[in-house]
Amino acid sequence: QASSADLITDIDHPTNIQYRVAANTSAQLSNGNVAGEFDWYYTSESTALDAAAATNDDTGTDAVYVSELGGPFVVDENLSIQTAVDAADDGDSIEVSEGTYNEQVIIDRANVTGLSIEAIDGPDETTITYNGTLNQPTLVVGSENITISGFSVERVTQADQSELVSQAVRAEGNNITLSNNEYTATTGGQPGDAVGLYIAARSAAPINGQLNDDPVSVTIDGGEIRGSDIGLAAESNTENFAASSV
C-alpha cells in the first residue's frame, strides 16, 4: 500500500471518501495465487491511482482497479482497462487517461452489459495495442449496449509471425456504438488480411466462445481506419449498421 496522507482509515465518515482502490480477486498473481481482497479509500484521484499502481508493481499483476464513489472507474497507463471491465457492473462507465495500453480487451456477455468506455484525451493520446496470440483482435466487443469512444486501437503483427486475420476491433454484440476511434491493423508483411474493424455474426464461432444466432447491430460515429488491407468487413448476420464521418 502506498503511504499517503490522503488515505482514509476511518470510513465512518463517507463524505470524506472520493475514490476506492480494490482488487479483482479472480486475477492470477505471478506465483499462481489469486489476488487478496482489500478496500482502500482516498480523497483524490491521483493518490488513489498512485496507490493502485504501486500495488500492481508489488504483485506483478494488473489485479487492482480504481473507482470514484458514485462515479466512473478511472484507469491510467499504470493500470489495466480489462481489469476495470471485469470489475464493472451493468451500466457502469470507465474513463481512461492518455497513454499506451499494451493489452487485449474483451467485453463479453459474461462480463457486463450497458458499459461505456471513454478515452478522455482522444485517439491521438490514448492507444490500445496488442501483439499477442495469433488471430486474436485487440478489442473484442461481444456484449450488449456497449459504447467505445476516443481510442486508437492497433493490432500489430510482427514480421516473423504468420497471421491469417489481423483485426483491430471485432464487434460481435448487439447495439454497439463506436465513436471517434481510430483503427489500425497490420500482418507484418506476412500473408493474410489486416482488418481495421470486423463486424462478426455471432453464429460464426465468436471470439468469446458464445455461439448465438442473434443479429449484430453496430453504429460507427466518426473516426478513421488506417493502414489496413480491409478497412471494414461485415458478416451477413449484421442486422443494422450505420456509419457517419468515417
PDB file of C-alpha atoms in Angstrom:
ATOM      1  CA  GLN A   1       0.000   0.000   0.000  1.00  0.00           C
ATOM      2  CA  ALA A   2       1.388   3.379  -0.961  1.00  0.00           C
ATOM      3  CA  SER A   3       1.659   5.644   2.044  1.00  0.00           C
ATOM      4  CA  SER A   4      -0.386   8.811   1.693  1.00  0.00           C
ATOM      5  CA  ALA A   5      -1.900  11.408   3.987  1.00  0.00           C
ATOM      6  CA  ASP A   6      -4.963  11.165   1.788  1.00  0.00           C
ATOM      7  CA  LEU A   7      -5.673   7.563   2.745  1.00  0.00           C
ATOM      8  CA  ILE A   8      -8.965   7.360   4.619  1.00  0.00           C
ATOM      9  CA  THR A   9      -8.680   4.923   7.505  1.00  0.00           C
ATOM     10  CA  ASP A  10     -11.854   5.956   9.314  1.00  0.00           C
ATOM     11  CA  ILE A  11     -14.645   5.177   6.863  1.00  0.00           C
ATOM     12  CA  ASP A  12     -17.398   6.091   9.304  1.00  0.00           C
ATOM     13  CA  HIS A  13     -17.461   9.487   7.586  1.00  0.00           C
ATOM     14  CA  PRO A  14     -18.361   8.736   3.952  1.00  0.00           C
ATOM     15  CA  THR A  15     -18.424  12.413   2.968  1.00  0.00           C
ATOM     16  CA  ASN A  16     -14.610  12.317   3.077  1.00  0.00           C
ATOM     17  CA  ILE A  17     -14.331   9.386   0.696  1.00  0.00           C
ATOM     18  CA  GLN A  18     -13.909  10.068  -3.012  1.00  0.00           C
ATOM     19  CA  TYR A  19     -12.086   7.080  -4.548  1.00  0.00           C
ATOM     20  CA  ARG A  20     -11.929   3.354  -3.877  1.00  0.00           C
ATOM     21  CA  VAL A  21      -8.926   1.146  -4.625  1.00  0.00           C
ATOM     22  CA  ALA A  22      -9.695  -2.569  -4.687  1.00  0.00           C
ATOM     23  CA  ALA A  23      -8.538  -5.842  -6.260  1.00  0.00           C
ATOM     24  CA  ASN A  24     -10.086  -8.213  -8.741  1.00  0.00           C
ATOM     25  CA  THR A  25      -9.879 -11.318  -6.583  1.00  0.00           C
ATOM     26  CA  SER A  26     -10.201 -13.628  -9.584  1.00  0.00           C
ATOM     27  CA  ALA A  27      -6.936 -12.346 -11.062  1.00  0.00           C
ATOM     28  CA  GLN A  28      -3.981 -14.708 -11.048  1.00  0.00           C
ATOM     29  CA  LEU A  29      -0.774 -13.483  -9.444  1.00  0.00           C
ATOM     30  CA  SER A  30       2.642 -14.396 -10.792  1.00  0.00           C
ATOM     31  CA  ASN A  31       3.012 -17.040  -8.069  1.00  0.00           C
ATOM     32  CA  GLY A  32      -0.220 -18.754  -9.109  1.00  0.00           C
ATOM     33  CA  ASN A  33      -2.271 -17.464  -6.178  1.00  0.00           C
ATOM     34  CA  VAL A  34      -5.252 -15.171  -6.532  1.00  0.00           C
ATOM     35  CA  ALA A  35      -5.175 -11.523  -5.585  1.00  0.00           C
ATOM     36  CA  GLY A  36      -6.090 -10.757  -1.997  1.00  0.00           C
ATOM     37  CA  GLU A  37      -9.258  -8.816  -1.335  1.00  0.00           C
ATOM     38  CA  PHE A  38      -8.958  -5.322   0.099  1.00  0.00           C
ATOM     39  CA  ASP A  39     -10.588  -1.894   0.025  1.00  0.00           C
ATOM     40  CA  TRP A  40      -8.736   1.385   0.426  1.00  0.00           C
ATOM     41  CA  TYR A  41     -10.345   4.805   0.270  1.00  0.00           C
ATOM     42  CA  TYR A  42      -8.701   8.054  -0.819  1.00  0.00           C
ATOM     43  CA  THR A  43      -9.661  11.700  -1.086  1.00  0.00           C
ATOM     44  CA  SER A  44      -8.123  12.339  -4.514  1.00  0.00           C
ATOM     45  CA  GLU A  45      -7.926  10.532  -7.829  1.00  0.00           C
ATOM     46  CA  SER A  46      -4.170  10.995  -8.177  1.00  0.00           C
ATOM     47  CA  THR A  47      -3.292   9.389  -4.847  1.00  0.00           C
ATOM     48  CA  ALA A  48      -5.717   6.539  -5.478  1.00  0.00           C
ATOM     49  CA  LEU A  49      -4.110   5.850  -8.860  1.00  0.00           C
ATOM     50  CA  ASP A  50      -0.622   6.039  -7.328  1.00  0.00           C
ATOM     51  CA  ALA A  51      -1.574   3.532  -4.644  1.00  0.00           C
ATOM     52  CA  ALA A  52      -3.091   1.162  -7.217  1.00  0.00           C
ATOM     53  CA  ALA A  53      -0.019   1.354  -9.443  1.00  0.00           C
ATOM     54  CA  ALA A  54       2.328   0.655  -6.520  1.00  0.00           C
ATOM     55  CA  THR A  55       0.286  -2.391  -5.536  1.00  0.00           C
ATOM     56  CA  ASN A  56       0.391  -3.766  -9.076  1.00  0.00           C
ATOM     57  CA  ASP A  57       4.163  -3.318  -9.115  1.00  0.00           C
ATOM     58  CA  ASP A  58       4.499  -5.271  -5.876  1.00  0.00           C
ATOM     59  CA  THR A  59       2.408  -8.224  -7.041  1.00  0.00           C
ATOM     60  CA  GLY A  60       3.371  -8.358 -10.719  1.00  0.00           C
ATOM     61  CA  THR A  61      -0.267  -8.308 -11.773  1.00  0.00           C
ATOM     62  CA  ASP A  62      -2.915  -5.910 -13.032  1.00  0.00           C
ATOM     63  CA  ALA A  63      -5.449  -7.000 -10.434  1.00  0.00           C
ATOM     64  CA  VAL A  64      -6.068  -3.574  -8.902  1.00  0.00           C
ATOM     65  CA  TYR A  65      -8.646  -1.056 -10.090  1.00  0.00           C
ATOM     66  CA  VAL A  66      -9.807   2.422  -9.051  1.00  0.00           C
ATOM     67  CA  SER A  67     -13.350   3.736  -8.986  1.00  0.00           C
ATOM     68  CA  GLU A  68     -14.878   7.035  -7.985  1.00  0.00           C
ATOM     69  CA  LEU A  69     -17.636   6.517  -5.454  1.00  0.00           C
ATOM     70  CA  GLY A  70     -20.893   7.167  -7.259  1.00  0.00           C
ATOM     71  CA  GLY A  71     -18.934   7.768 -10.469  1.00  0.00           C
ATOM     72  CA  PRO A  72     -16.865   6.000 -13.111  1.00  0.00           C
ATOM     73  CA  PHE A  73     -13.956   3.617 -12.930  1.00  0.00           C
ATOM     74  CA  VAL A  74     -10.736   5.501 -13.698  1.00  0.00           C
ATOM     75  CA  VAL A  75      -7.774   3.967 -15.490  1.00  0.00           C
ATOM     76  CA  ASP A  76      -4.341   5.396 -16.177  1.00  0.00           C
ATOM     77  CA  GLU A  77      -1.340   3.969 -18.011  1.00  0.00           C
ATOM     78  CA  ASN A  78      -0.163   2.043 -14.939  1.00  0.00           C
ATOM     79  CA  LEU A  79      -3.420   0.069 -14.724  1.00  0.00           C
ATOM     80  CA  SER A  80      -5.410  -2.292 -16.943  1.00  0.00           C
ATOM     81  CA  ILE A  81      -8.561  -1.478 -18.897  1.00  0.00           C
ATOM     82  CA  GLN A  82      -9.515  -5.164 -18.819  1.00  0.00           C
ATOM     83  CA  THR A  83      -9.385  -5.216 -15.020  1.00  0.00           C
ATOM     84  CA  ALA A  84     -11.843  -2.321 -14.860  1.00  0.00           C
ATOM     85  CA  VAL A  85     -14.116  -4.109 -17.374  1.00  0.00           C
ATOM     86  CA  ASP A  86     -14.058  -7.264 -15.252  1.00  0.00           C
ATOM     87  CA  ALA A  87     -14.944  -5.295 -12.113  1.00  0.00           C
ATOM     88  CA  ALA A  88     -17.728  -3.234 -13.705  1.00  0.00           C
ATOM     89  CA  ASP A  89     -21.451  -3.811 -13.265  1.00  0.00           C
ATOM     90  CA  ASP A  90     -24.174  -3.323 -15.860  1.00  0.00           C
ATOM     91  CA  GLY A  91     -24.484   0.314 -16.890  1.00  0.00           C
ATOM     92  CA  ASP A  92     -21.129   1.429 -15.447  1.00  0.00           C
ATOM     93  CA  SER A  93     -18.685   3.741 -17.183  1.00  0.00           C
ATOM     94  CA  ILE A  94     -14.889   3.653 -17.449  1.00  0.00           C
ATOM     95  CA  GLU A  95     -12.761   6.738 -18.081  1.00  0.00           C
ATOM     96  CA  VAL A  96      -9.284   6.065 -19.480  1.00  0.00           C
ATOM     97  CA  SER A  97      -6.470   8.620 -19.283  1.00  0.00           C
ATOM     98  CA  GLU A  98      -3.903   9.222 -22.010  1.00  0.00           C
ATOM     99  CA  GLY A  99      -1.217   6.617 -22.563  1.00  0.00           C
ATOM    100  CA  THR A 100      -0.437   3.379 -24.370  1.00  0.00           C
ATOM    101  CA  TYR A 101      -2.188   0.269 -23.054  1.00  0.00           C
ATOM    102  CA  ASN A 102      -0.461  -2.933 -24.149  1.00  0.00           C
ATOM    103  CA  GLU A 103      -3.251  -5.445 -23.673  1.00  0.00           C
ATOM    104  CA  GLN A 104      -6.144  -7.264 -25.252  1.00  0.00           C
ATOM    105  CA  VAL A 105      -9.540  -6.081 -24.046  1.00  0.00           C
ATOM    106  CA  ILE A 106     -12.520  -8.455 -24.236  1.00  0.00           C
ATOM    107  CA  ILE A 107     -16.031  -7.322 -23.314  1.00  0.00           C
ATOM    108  CA  ASP A 108     -18.485 -10.205 -23.462  1.00  0.00           C
ATOM    109  CA  ARG A 109     -21.893 -11.008 -22.057  1.00  0.00           C
ATOM    110  CA  ALA A 110     -20.294 -12.852 -19.164  1.00  0.00           C
ATOM    111  CA  ASN A 111     -18.686  -9.548 -18.137  1.00  0.00           C
ATOM    112  CA  VAL A 112     -21.209  -6.748 -18.308  1.00  0.00           C
ATOM    113  CA  THR A 113     -23.808  -5.012 -20.493  1.00  0.00           C
ATOM    114  CA  GLY A 114     -24.562  -1.328 -20.995  1.00  0.00           C
ATOM    115  CA  LEU A 115     -20.923  -0.351 -20.460  1.00  0.00           C
ATOM    116  CA  SER A 116     -19.387   2.926 -21.640  1.00  0.00           C
ATOM    117  CA  ILE A 117     -15.608   3.165 -22.084  1.00  0.00           C
ATOM    118  CA  GLU A 118     -14.185   6.563 -22.999  1.00  0.00           C
ATOM    119  CA  ALA A 119     -10.643   7.754 -23.657  1.00  0.00           C
ATOM    120  CA  ILE A 120     -10.954  11.217 -22.194  1.00  0.00           C
ATOM    121  CA  ASP A 121      -7.975  12.654 -24.139  1.00  0.00           C
ATOM    122  CA  GLY A 122      -8.948  11.199 -27.523  1.00  0.00           C
ATOM    123  CA  PRO A 123      -7.296   8.839 -30.028  1.00  0.00           C
ATOM    124  CA  ASP A 124      -4.204  10.988 -30.572  1.00  0.00           C
ATOM    125  CA  GLU A 125      -3.270  10.480 -26.937  1.00  0.00           C
ATOM    126  CA  THR A 126      -4.754   7.094 -25.988  1.00  0.00           C
ATOM    127  CA  THR A 127      -3.826   3.811 -27.669  1.00  0.00           C
ATOM    128  CA  ILE A 128      -4.748   0.186 -27.029  1.00  0.00           C
ATOM    129  CA  THR A 129      -2.271  -2.081 -28.791  1.00  0.00           C
ATOM    130  CA  TYR A 130      -1.911  -5.864 -28.804  1.00  0.00           C
ATOM    131  CA  ASN A 131       0.732  -8.155 -30.244  1.00  0.00           C
ATOM    132  CA  GLY A 132      -0.119 -11.436 -28.576  1.00  0.00           C
ATOM    133  CA  THR A 133      -1.898 -14.612 -29.646  1.00  0.00           C
ATOM    134  CA  LEU A 134      -2.209 -15.043 -33.389  1.00  0.00           C
ATOM    135  CA  ASN A 135      -5.586 -14.272 -34.985  1.00  0.00           C
ATOM    136  CA  GLN A 136      -6.833 -12.575 -31.806  1.00  0.00           C
ATOM    137  CA  PRO A 137      -8.180  -8.992 -32.101  1.00  0.00           C
ATOM    138  CA  THR A 138      -7.014  -6.176 -29.885  1.00  0.00           C
ATOM    139  CA  LEU A 139     -10.533  -5.207 -28.789  1.00  0.00           C
ATOM    140  CA  VAL A 140     -13.456  -7.653 -28.783  1.00  0.00           C
ATOM    141  CA  VAL A 141     -16.924  -6.218 -28.123  1.00  0.00           C
ATOM    142  CA  GLY A 142     -19.298  -9.127 -27.619  1.00  0.00           C
ATOM    143  CA  SER A 143     -21.765  -7.743 -25.106  1.00  0.00           C
ATOM    144  CA  GLU A 144     -24.929  -5.671 -25.492  1.00  0.00           C
ATOM    145  CA  ASN A 145     -25.362  -1.883 -25.434  1.00  0.00           C
ATOM    146  CA  ILE A 146     -21.657  -1.049 -25.341  1.00  0.00           C
ATOM    147  CA  THR A 147     -20.156   2.336 -26.237  1.00  0.00           C
ATOM    148  CA  ILE A 148     -16.440   2.715 -27.023  1.00  0.00           C
ATOM    149  CA  SER A 149     -15.157   6.218 -27.762  1.00  0.00           C
ATOM    150  CA  GLY A 150     -11.945   8.155 -28.282  1.00  0.00           C
ATOM    151  CA  PHE A 151      -9.355   5.372 -28.682  1.00  0.00           C
ATOM    152  CA  SER A 152      -6.690   4.478 -31.180  1.00  0.00           C
ATOM    153  CA  VAL A 153      -6.871   0.678 -31.432  1.00  0.00           C
ATOM    154  CA  GLU A 154      -3.935  -1.156 -33.027  1.00  0.00           C
ATOM    155  CA  ARG A 155      -3.330  -4.796 -33.900  1.00  0.00           C
ATOM    156  CA  VAL A 156       0.298  -5.058 -34.945  1.00  0.00           C
ATOM    157  CA  THR A 157       1.709  -8.389 -36.112  1.00  0.00           C
ATOM    158  CA  GLN A 158       5.471  -8.862 -36.156  1.00  0.00           C
ATOM    159  CA  ALA A 159       7.222  -9.744 -39.387  1.00  0.00           C
ATOM    160  CA  ASP A 160       8.192 -13.204 -38.092  1.00  0.00           C
ATOM    161  CA  GLN A 161       4.565 -14.117 -37.305  1.00  0.00           C
ATOM    162  CA  SER A 162       2.164 -15.649 -39.807  1.00  0.00           C
ATOM    163  CA  GLU A 163      -1.355 -14.402 -39.184  1.00  0.00           C
ATOM    164  CA  LEU A 164      -4.419 -15.367 -41.189  1.00  0.00           C
ATOM    165  CA  VAL A 165      -6.549 -12.464 -39.951  1.00  0.00           C
ATOM    166  CA  SER A 166      -5.368  -9.415 -38.045  1.00  0.00           C
ATOM    167  CA  GLN A 167      -8.259  -7.417 -36.542  1.00  0.00           C
ATOM    168  CA  ALA A 168      -8.008  -4.207 -34.550  1.00  0.00           C
ATOM    169  CA  VAL A 169     -11.642  -4.312 -33.355  1.00  0.00           C
ATOM    170  CA  ARG A 170     -14.077  -7.215 -33.607  1.00  0.00           C
ATOM    171  CA  ALA A 171     -17.717  -6.350 -32.873  1.00  0.00           C
ATOM    172  CA  GLU A 172     -19.937  -9.351 -32.185  1.00  0.00           C
ATOM    173  CA  GLY A 173     -22.532  -7.971 -29.787  1.00  0.00           C
ATOM    174  CA  ASN A 174     -25.786  -6.132 -30.292  1.00  0.00           C
ATOM    175  CA  ASN A 175     -26.372  -2.373 -30.133  1.00  0.00           C
ATOM    176  CA  ILE A 176     -22.705  -1.371 -30.161  1.00  0.00           C
ATOM    177  CA  THR A 177     -21.645   2.249 -30.676  1.00  0.00           C
ATOM    178  CA  LEU A 178     -18.090   3.050 -31.767  1.00  0.00           C
ATOM    179  CA  SER A 179     -17.461   6.791 -31.638  1.00  0.00           C
ATOM    180  CA  ASN A 180     -14.415   8.759 -32.829  1.00  0.00           C
ATOM    181  CA  ASN A 181     -11.976   5.848 -32.691  1.00  0.00           C
ATOM    182  CA  GLU A 182      -9.026   5.097 -34.955  1.00  0.00           C
ATOM    183  CA  TYR A 183      -8.460   1.518 -36.181  1.00  0.00           C
ATOM    184  CA  THR A 184      -5.150   0.115 -37.441  1.00  0.00           C
ATOM    185  CA  ALA A 185      -4.250  -3.493 -38.297  1.00  0.00           C
ATOM    186  CA  THR A 186      -1.199  -5.000 -39.975  1.00  0.00           C
ATOM    187  CA  THR A 187       0.014  -8.510 -40.787  1.00  0.00           C
ATOM    188  CA  GLY A 188       3.712  -7.723 -40.564  1.00  0.00           C
ATOM    189  CA  GLY A 189       4.222  -8.377 -44.248  1.00  0.00           C
ATOM    190  CA  GLN A 190       3.001 -11.955 -43.909  1.00  0.00           C
ATOM    191  CA  PRO A 191       0.141 -13.479 -45.975  1.00  0.00           C
ATOM    192  CA  GLY A 192      -3.270 -12.708 -44.532  1.00  0.00           C
ATOM    193  CA  ASP A 193      -5.842  -9.952 -44.160  1.00  0.00           C
ATOM    194  CA  ALA A 194      -5.473  -6.930 -41.903  1.00  0.00           C
ATOM    195  CA  VAL A 195      -8.927  -5.639 -40.959  1.00  0.00           C
ATOM    196  CA  GLY A 196      -9.434  -2.387 -39.103  1.00  0.00           C
ATOM    197  CA  LEU A 197     -12.998  -3.140 -37.972  1.00  0.00           C
ATOM    198  CA  TYR A 198     -14.633  -6.556 -38.269  1.00  0.00           C
ATOM    199  CA  ILE A 199     -18.355  -6.958 -37.581  1.00  0.00           C
ATOM    200  CA  ALA A 200     -18.961 -10.644 -36.907  1.00  0.00           C
ATOM    201  CA  ALA A 201     -22.074 -12.812 -36.924  1.00  0.00           C
ATOM    202  CA  ARG A 202     -22.098 -14.442 -33.501  1.00  0.00           C
ATOM    203  CA  SER A 203     -23.123 -17.751 -35.037  1.00  0.00           C
ATOM    204  CA  ALA A 204     -19.699 -17.870 -36.686  1.00  0.00           C
ATOM    205  CA  ALA A 205     -17.573 -19.047 -33.745  1.00  0.00           C
ATOM    206  CA  PRO A 206     -17.195 -15.727 -31.891  1.00  0.00           C
ATOM    207  CA  ILE A 207     -14.004 -14.952 -30.035  1.00  0.00           C
ATOM    208  CA  ASN A 208     -15.758 -15.034 -26.660  1.00  0.00           C
ATOM    209  CA  GLY A 209     -16.962 -18.583 -27.318  1.00  0.00           C
ATOM    210  CA  GLN A 210     -20.684 -17.852 -27.091  1.00  0.00           C
ATOM    211  CA  LEU A 211     -22.486 -19.170 -30.152  1.00  0.00           C
ATOM    212  CA  ASN A 212     -25.636 -17.199 -30.840  1.00  0.00           C
ATOM    213  CA  ASP A 213     -27.744 -16.570 -33.926  1.00  0.00           C
ATOM    214  CA  ASP A 214     -28.931 -13.161 -32.732  1.00  0.00           C
ATOM    215  CA  PRO A 215     -28.161 -10.385 -35.209  1.00  0.00           C
ATOM    216  CA  VAL A 216     -25.481  -7.791 -34.599  1.00  0.00           C
ATOM    217  CA  SER A 217     -26.235  -4.051 -34.660  1.00  0.00           C
ATOM    218  CA  VAL A 218     -23.349  -1.565 -34.834  1.00  0.00           C
ATOM    219  CA  THR A 219     -23.205   2.232 -35.140  1.00  0.00           C
ATOM    220  CA  ILE A 220     -19.943   3.922 -36.129  1.00  0.00           C
ATOM    221  CA  ASP A 221     -19.852   7.663 -35.465  1.00  0.00           C
ATOM    222  CA  GLY A 222     -16.720   9.377 -36.740  1.00  0.00           C
ATOM    223  CA  GLY A 223     -13.189   8.036 -36.547  1.00  0.00           C
ATOM    224  CA  GLU A 224     -10.612   6.785 -39.025  1.00  0.00           C
ATOM    225  CA  ILE A 225      -9.380   3.438 -40.358  1.00  0.00           C
ATOM    226  CA  ARG A 226      -5.660   3.412 -41.111  1.00  0.00           C
ATOM    227  CA  GLY A 227      -3.050   1.112 -42.610  1.00  0.00           C
ATOM    228  CA  SER A 228      -5.315  -1.900 -43.023  1.00  0.00           C
ATOM    229  CA  ASP A 229      -5.751  -4.156 -46.061  1.00  0.00           C
ATOM    230  CA  ILE A 230      -9.515  -4.151 -45.403  1.00  0.00           C
ATOM    231  CA  GLY A 231     -10.934  -1.137 -43.617  1.00  0.00           C
ATOM    232  CA  LEU A 232     -14.314  -2.610 -42.684  1.00  0.00           C
ATOM    233  CA  ALA A 233     -15.704  -6.135 -43.046  1.00  0.00           C
ATOM    234  CA  ALA A 234     -19.212  -7.222 -42.036  1.00  0.00           C
ATOM    235  CA  GLU A 235     -20.699 -10.729 -41.989  1.00  0.00           C
ATOM    236  CA  SER A 236     -24.171 -11.486 -43.259  1.00  0.00           C
ATOM    237  CA  ASN A 237     -25.870 -11.552 -39.857  1.00  0.00           C
ATOM    238  CA  THR A 238     -25.338  -7.826 -39.337  1.00  0.00           C
ATOM    239  CA  GLU A 239     -28.904  -6.559 -38.897  1.00  0.00           C
ATOM    240  CA  ASN A 240     -28.357  -2.830 -38.528  1.00  0.00           C
ATOM    241  CA  PHE A 241     -25.224  -0.965 -39.494  1.00  0.00           C
ATOM    242  CA  ALA A 242     -24.754   2.793 -39.676  1.00  0.00           C
ATOM    243  CA  ALA A 243     -21.596   4.819 -40.262  1.00  0.00           C
ATOM    244  CA  SER A 244     -21.062   8.547 -40.428  1.00  0.00           C
ATOM    245  CA  SER A 245     -17.948  10.715 -40.942  1.00  0.00           C
ATOM    246  CA  VAL A 246     -15.536   7.765 -41.001  1.00  0.00           C
TER     247      VAL A 246
END
